[in-house]
C-alpha angles and dihedrals in degrees: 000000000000129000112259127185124231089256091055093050106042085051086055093045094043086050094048087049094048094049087050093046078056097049089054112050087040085057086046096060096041083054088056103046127115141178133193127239120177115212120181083336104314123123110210121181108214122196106250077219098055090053099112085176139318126218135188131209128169092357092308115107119204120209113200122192129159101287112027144013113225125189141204149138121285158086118295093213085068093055082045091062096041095048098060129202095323089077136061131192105224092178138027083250101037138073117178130190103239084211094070095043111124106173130347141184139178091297126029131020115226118212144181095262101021148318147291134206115246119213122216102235086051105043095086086048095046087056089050102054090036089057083042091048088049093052083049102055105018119085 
């Protein structure tokens, strides 16, 4: 180890604390945020964190969390964009939450609560913004 001086090593520790101040307030607002889906009528308002993943199949998407699984009629590259970086979409039908992945390979996601289809083309990307996801959020 190499000898610091106190400078050197407040600068390092007010960065670190910065960056951790960041992470935080980043996570804060991912926890808060919400979107809107309408079913038969019905507007719900479902947690962007509680989104485990979200399929689509003949125009209907499905959102699955934890709890529930809630359907209605759109594009899955809207609730992409809504979503934000937390989420990748692994398949042209599916969309999966990189927070409930528990284990992966070249061709299927598995999840807390289910799993996802991998396509090829996306597999090595998938392992790169995954890595990425998991610098982000893990301290």
């Amino acid at each position: 180890v190499k000898p610091f001086s106190k400078e050197q090593f407040d600068s390092i520790l007010c960065r670190a604390v910065k960056q951790y101040q960041e992470f935080n307030a980043i996570s804060a607002f991912q926890e808060e945020k919400y979107i809107l889906v309408k079913a038969r009528g019905v507007c719900t308002r479902v947690r962007v964190a509680d989104i485990v993943y979200a399929e689509i199949f003949n125009r209907k998407i499905t959102i699955h969390t934890m709890e529930e699984d809630l359907e209605y009629y759109g594009k899955i590259s809207e609730l992409e964009r809504q979503a934000g970086k937390d989420f990748y979409r692994t398949h042209r039908a599916y969309l999966v939450h990189f927070r409930y992945v528990v284990k992966y390979n070249a061709s299927m996601v598995y999840l807390e609560r289910g799993t996802a289809m991998m396509s090829k083309g996306r597999f090595s990307d998938f392992v790169k913004q995954y890595l990425k996801y998991n610098q982000r959020t893990m301290f």
